[in-house]
mmCIF file of C-alpha atoms in Angstrom:
data_model
loop_
_atom_site.group_PDB
_atom_site.id
_atom_site.type_symbol
_atom_site.label_atom_id
_atom_site.label_comp_id
_atom_site.label_asym_id
_atom_site.label_seq_id
_atom_site.Cartn_x
_atom_site.Cartn_y
_atom_site.Cartn_z
ATOM 1 C CA UNK A 1 4.642 -2.724 32.524
ATOM 2 C CA UNK A 2 3.055 0.669 31.661
ATOM 3 C CA UNK A 3 -0.467 0.442 30.219
ATOM 4 C CA UNK A 4 0.465 2.398 27.068
ATOM 5 C CA UNK A 5 3.184 -0.144 26.253
ATOM 6 C CA UNK A 6 0.697 -2.984 26.585
ATOM 7 C CA UNK A 7 -1.783 -1.248 24.285
ATOM 8 C CA UNK A 8 0.923 -0.670 21.689
ATOM 9 C CA UNK A 9 2.044 -4.292 21.856
ATOM 10 C CA UNK A 10 -1.553 -5.510 21.727
ATOM 11 C CA UNK A 11 -2.272 -3.279 18.711
ATOM 12 C CA UNK A 12 0.900 -4.379 16.933
ATOM 13 C CA UNK A 13 0.051 -8.025 17.483
ATOM 14 C CA UNK A 14 -3.521 -7.493 16.238
ATOM 15 C CA UNK A 15 -2.332 -5.472 13.239
ATOM 16 C CA UNK A 16 0.237 -8.093 12.237
ATOM 17 C CA UNK A 17 -2.221 -10.971 12.735
ATOM 18 C CA UNK A 18 -4.915 -9.152 10.710
ATOM 19 C CA UNK A 19 -2.490 -8.554 7.842
ATOM 20 C CA UNK A 20 -1.187 -12.121 7.869
ATOM 21 C CA UNK A 21 -4.732 -13.386 7.445
ATOM 22 C CA UNK A 22 -6.174 -10.919 4.921
ATOM 23 C CA UNK A 23 -3.076 -9.847 3.007
ATOM 24 C CA UNK A 24 -1.807 -13.240 1.905
ATOM 25 C CA UNK A 25 -3.489 -13.039 -1.515
ATOM 26 C CA UNK A 26 -2.406 -9.428 -2.053
ATOM 27 C CA UNK A 27 1.184 -10.295 -1.183
ATOM 28 C CA UNK A 28 1.138 -13.260 -3.579
ATOM 29 C CA UNK A 29 -0.195 -11.091 -6.413
ATOM 30 C CA UNK A 30 2.365 -8.386 -5.718
ATOM 31 C CA UNK A 31 5.172 -10.947 -5.586
ATOM 32 C CA UNK A 32 4.059 -12.328 -8.993
ATOM 33 C CA UNK A 33 3.859 -8.835 -10.461
ATOM 34 C CA UNK A 34 7.400 -8.058 -9.297
ATOM 35 C CA UNK A 35 8.724 -11.331 -10.738
ATOM 36 C CA UNK A 36 7.453 -10.283 -14.176
ATOM 37 C CA UNK A 37 9.761 -7.280 -14.190
ATOM 38 C CA UNK A 38 12.780 -7.545 -16.487
ATOM 39 C CA UNK A 39 15.648 -5.540 -15.133
ATOM 40 C CA UNK A 40 19.307 -4.851 -15.619
ATOM 41 C CA UNK A 41 19.541 -2.552 -12.589
ATOM 42 C CA UNK A 42 17.640 -2.459 -9.297
ATOM 43 C CA UNK A 43 14.031 -1.334 -9.749
ATOM 44 C CA UNK A 44 13.361 1.976 -8.051
ATOM 45 C CA UNK A 45 10.212 1.460 -5.974
ATOM 46 C CA UNK A 46 8.241 4.022 -4.002
ATOM 47 C CA UNK A 47 5.725 2.569 -1.541
ATOM 48 C CA UNK A 48 3.174 5.354 -1.051
ATOM 49 C CA UNK A 49 1.437 4.963 2.302
ATOM 50 C CA UNK A 50 3.805 2.191 3.415
ATOM 51 C CA UNK A 51 2.442 2.006 6.970
ATOM 52 C CA UNK A 52 4.767 0.137 9.343
ATOM 53 C CA UNK A 53 6.545 -1.527 6.429
ATOM 54 C CA UNK A 54 3.703 -3.849 5.465
ATOM 55 C CA UNK A 55 5.221 -4.505 2.004
ATOM 56 C CA UNK A 56 8.853 -3.735 2.787
ATOM 57 C CA UNK A 57 9.842 -7.378 3.282
ATOM 58 C CA UNK A 58 9.292 -7.949 -0.443
ATOM 59 C CA UNK A 59 11.979 -5.400 -1.318
ATOM 60 C CA UNK A 60 14.901 -6.467 0.865
ATOM 61 C CA UNK A 61 17.027 -7.733 -2.044
ATOM 62 C CA UNK A 62 19.017 -4.600 -2.866
ATOM 63 C CA UNK A 63 20.358 -6.166 -6.061
ATOM 64 C CA UNK A 64 16.748 -6.167 -7.347
ATOM 65 C CA UNK A 65 15.169 -3.165 -5.600
ATOM 66 C CA UNK A 66 15.944 0.389 -4.553
ATOM 67 C CA UNK A 67 13.065 1.043 -2.133
ATOM 68 C CA UNK A 68 11.594 4.138 -0.508
ATOM 69 C CA UNK A 69 8.580 3.937 1.805
ATOM 70 C CA UNK A 70 6.457 7.041 2.542
ATOM 71 C CA UNK A 71 3.843 7.422 5.262
ATOM 72 C CA UNK A 72 2.329 10.276 7.277
ATOM 73 C CA UNK A 73 2.551 8.379 10.563
ATOM 74 C CA UNK A 74 5.938 8.963 12.195
ATOM 75 C CA UNK A 75 5.446 5.950 14.485
ATOM 76 C CA UNK A 76 4.910 3.707 11.457
ATOM 77 C CA UNK A 77 8.053 5.097 9.838
ATOM 78 C CA UNK A 78 10.109 4.513 12.998
ATOM 79 C CA UNK A 79 8.766 0.962 13.311
ATOM 80 C CA UNK A 80 9.468 0.162 9.650
ATOM 81 C CA UNK A 81 12.966 1.667 9.782
ATOM 82 C CA UNK A 82 13.810 -0.335 12.911
ATOM 83 C CA UNK A 83 12.643 -3.579 11.301
ATOM 84 C CA UNK A 84 13.983 -3.184 7.748
ATOM 85 C CA UNK A 85 17.281 -1.764 6.478
ATOM 86 C CA UNK A 86 15.509 0.282 3.810
ATOM 87 C CA UNK A 87 14.760 3.969 3.241
ATOM 88 C CA UNK A 88 11.622 5.422 4.844
ATOM 89 C CA UNK A 89 10.407 9.022 5.021
ATOM 90 C CA UNK A 90 7.544 10.709 6.803
ATOM 91 C CA UNK A 91 5.349 12.631 4.332
ATOM 92 C CA UNK A 92 1.725 13.615 3.940
ATOM 93 C CA UNK A 93 0.968 11.911 0.644
ATOM 94 C CA UNK A 94 -2.274 13.898 0.255
ATOM 95 C CA UNK A 95 -0.397 17.215 0.058
ATOM 96 C CA UNK A 96 1.886 18.392 -2.701
ATOM 97 C CA UNK A 97 5.169 16.499 -2.508
ATOM 98 C CA UNK A 98 7.879 16.111 -5.067
ATOM 99 C CA UNK A 99 10.956 13.983 -5.075
ATOM 100 C CA UNK A 100 14.052 14.757 -7.077
ATOM 101 C CA UNK A 101 14.258 11.214 -8.416
ATOM 102 C CA UNK A 102 12.117 9.025 -10.628
ATOM 103 C CA UNK A 103 10.769 5.563 -9.837
ATOM 104 C CA UNK A 104 10.050 2.494 -11.931
ATOM 105 C CA UNK A 105 7.182 1.419 -9.688
ATOM 106 C CA UNK A 106 4.838 3.422 -7.486
ATOM 107 C CA UNK A 107 3.061 1.024 -5.133
ATOM 108 C CA UNK A 108 -0.167 2.161 -3.479
ATOM 109 C CA UNK A 109 -1.412 -0.729 -1.349
ATOM 110 C CA UNK A 110 -4.486 -0.478 0.890
ATOM 111 C CA UNK A 111 -4.356 3.306 1.111
ATOM 112 C CA UNK A 112 -6.998 4.801 -1.156
ATOM 113 C CA UNK A 113 -9.993 3.596 0.885
ATOM 114 C CA UNK A 114 -8.748 5.898 3.663
ATOM 115 C CA UNK A 115 -8.814 8.974 1.398
ATOM 116 C CA UNK A 116 -11.495 11.241 -0.062
ATOM 117 C CA UNK A 117 -11.772 11.571 -3.845
ATOM 118 C CA UNK A 118 -9.837 14.870 -3.728
ATOM 119 C CA UNK A 119 -7.066 13.277 -1.655
ATOM 120 C CA UNK A 120 -6.934 10.277 -4.017
ATOM 121 C CA UNK A 121 -6.562 12.684 -6.958
ATOM 122 C CA UNK A 122 -3.627 14.386 -5.203
ATOM 123 C CA UNK A 123 -1.932 11.068 -4.397
ATOM 124 C CA UNK A 124 -2.360 9.744 -7.933
ATOM 125 C CA UNK A 125 -1.067 12.994 -9.418
ATOM 126 C CA UNK A 126 2.048 12.880 -7.240
ATOM 127 C CA UNK A 127 2.530 9.177 -8.058
ATOM 128 C CA UNK A 128 2.306 9.903 -11.798
ATOM 129 C CA UNK A 129 4.768 12.790 -11.458
ATOM 130 C CA UNK A 130 7.395 10.679 -9.699
ATOM 131 C CA UNK A 131 7.356 7.819 -12.221
ATOM 132 C CA UNK A 132 9.969 7.371 -14.925
ATOM 133 C CA UNK A 133 8.759 7.374 -18.530
ATOM 134 C CA UNK A 134 8.239 3.600 -18.526
ATOM 135 C CA UNK A 135 7.192 3.540 -14.856
ATOM 136 C CA UNK A 136 4.088 1.802 -13.578
ATOM 137 C CA UNK A 137 1.714 2.443 -10.727
ATOM 138 C CA UNK A 138 0.506 -0.678 -8.922
ATOM 139 C CA UNK A 139 -2.691 -0.066 -6.971
ATOM 140 C CA UNK A 140 -4.148 -2.647 -4.631
ATOM 141 C CA UNK A 141 -7.101 -1.580 -2.536
ATOM 142 C CA UNK A 142 -10.270 -2.674 -0.836
ATOM 143 C CA UNK A 143 -13.224 -2.996 -3.233
ATOM 144 C CA UNK A 144 -16.795 -2.682 -2.040
ATOM 145 C CA UNK A 145 -18.974 -5.457 -3.518
ATOM 146 C CA UNK A 146 -21.734 -4.203 -5.824
ATOM 147 C CA UNK A 147 -24.212 -6.783 -4.509
ATOM 148 C CA UNK A 148 -24.471 -8.374 -1.074
ATOM 149 C CA UNK A 149 -24.120 -12.150 -1.287
ATOM 150 C CA UNK A 150 -23.178 -14.922 1.076
ATOM 151 C CA UNK A 151 -20.000 -15.392 -0.988
ATOM 152 C CA UNK A 152 -18.762 -11.856 -0.204
ATOM 153 C CA UNK A 153 -19.968 -11.675 3.419
ATOM 154 C CA UNK A 154 -16.385 -11.952 4.726
ATOM 155 C CA UNK A 155 -15.296 -9.023 2.490
ATOM 156 C CA UNK A 156 -18.182 -6.897 3.732
ATOM 157 C CA UNK A 157 -17.268 -7.737 7.348
ATOM 158 C CA UNK A 158 -13.636 -6.735 6.780
ATOM 159 C CA UNK A 159 -14.789 -3.464 5.214
ATOM 160 C CA UNK A 160 -16.888 -2.691 8.291
ATOM 161 C CA UNK A 161 -13.972 -3.518 10.616
ATOM 162 C CA UNK A 162 -11.463 -1.426 8.650
ATOM 163 C CA UNK A 163 -10.727 2.181 9.584
ATOM 164 C CA UNK A 164 -11.144 3.385 5.993
ATOM 165 C CA UNK A 165 -14.192 5.536 5.359
ATOM 166 C CA UNK A 166 -14.049 5.597 1.547
ATOM 167 C CA UNK A 167 -14.378 2.033 0.308
ATOM 168 C CA UNK A 168 -15.353 2.261 -3.358
ATOM 169 C CA UNK A 169 -16.779 -0.083 -5.934
ATOM 170 C CA UNK A 170 -14.418 -1.315 -8.642
ATOM 171 C CA UNK A 171 -16.012 1.118 -11.126
ATOM 172 C CA UNK A 172 -15.600 4.097 -8.764
ATOM 173 C CA UNK A 173 -11.969 3.273 -8.063
ATOM 174 C CA UNK A 174 -11.205 2.675 -11.716
ATOM 175 C CA UNK A 175 -12.790 6.015 -12.607
ATOM 176 C CA UNK A 176 -10.433 7.803 -10.205
ATOM 177 C CA UNK A 177 -7.423 5.885 -11.520
ATOM 178 C CA UNK A 178 -8.221 6.558 -15.175
ATOM 179 C CA UNK A 179 -7.755 10.271 -14.593
ATOM 180 C CA UNK A 180 -3.993 9.655 -14.305
ATOM 181 C CA UNK A 181 -3.266 6.139 -15.573
ATOM 182 C CA UNK A 182 -4.415 3.701 -18.212
ATOM 183 C CA UNK A 183 -5.434 0.279 -16.996
ATOM 184 C CA UNK A 184 -3.361 -2.651 -18.086
ATOM 185 C CA UNK A 185 -4.447 -5.582 -15.852
ATOM 186 C CA UNK A 186 -6.946 -6.204 -13.102
#
């Protein structure tokens, strides 16, 4: 077996295991949020920074969802497309991009802590532009605790282990979001 194949498999296993452990609560919250949606037609969902299809499994029911996943990493897009029968496109979400369709939901999950404030502003602007009039942007991201406590030691450890360089406090993240969206629920 070539060494590069082993590293890829090892990384994939680690990535999937990491997300199973730390993303369970996020997935539950997202699932609840999607169940609240009243719909007569499939919800058009854009997953901005979809990675290797981390959230895609929630959108497999094509009678409920019309899904598009975007990510800059071509390998992630290939992996997601091979695993899920959904639409995926490679795009740099931090650069100007426009789609000729509107979405009911723009999902931005675990992306913003990888981006500078200027890049976040670009992503949020593009997300706002691609939403329908009644569309909503759902943002789920890593929050840096304001105070170090024993209770949040595991969160601080995960932040240190993550590749994101821009973990923000809740107030900092909310400030960036309020430039484009009004807050409805935490």
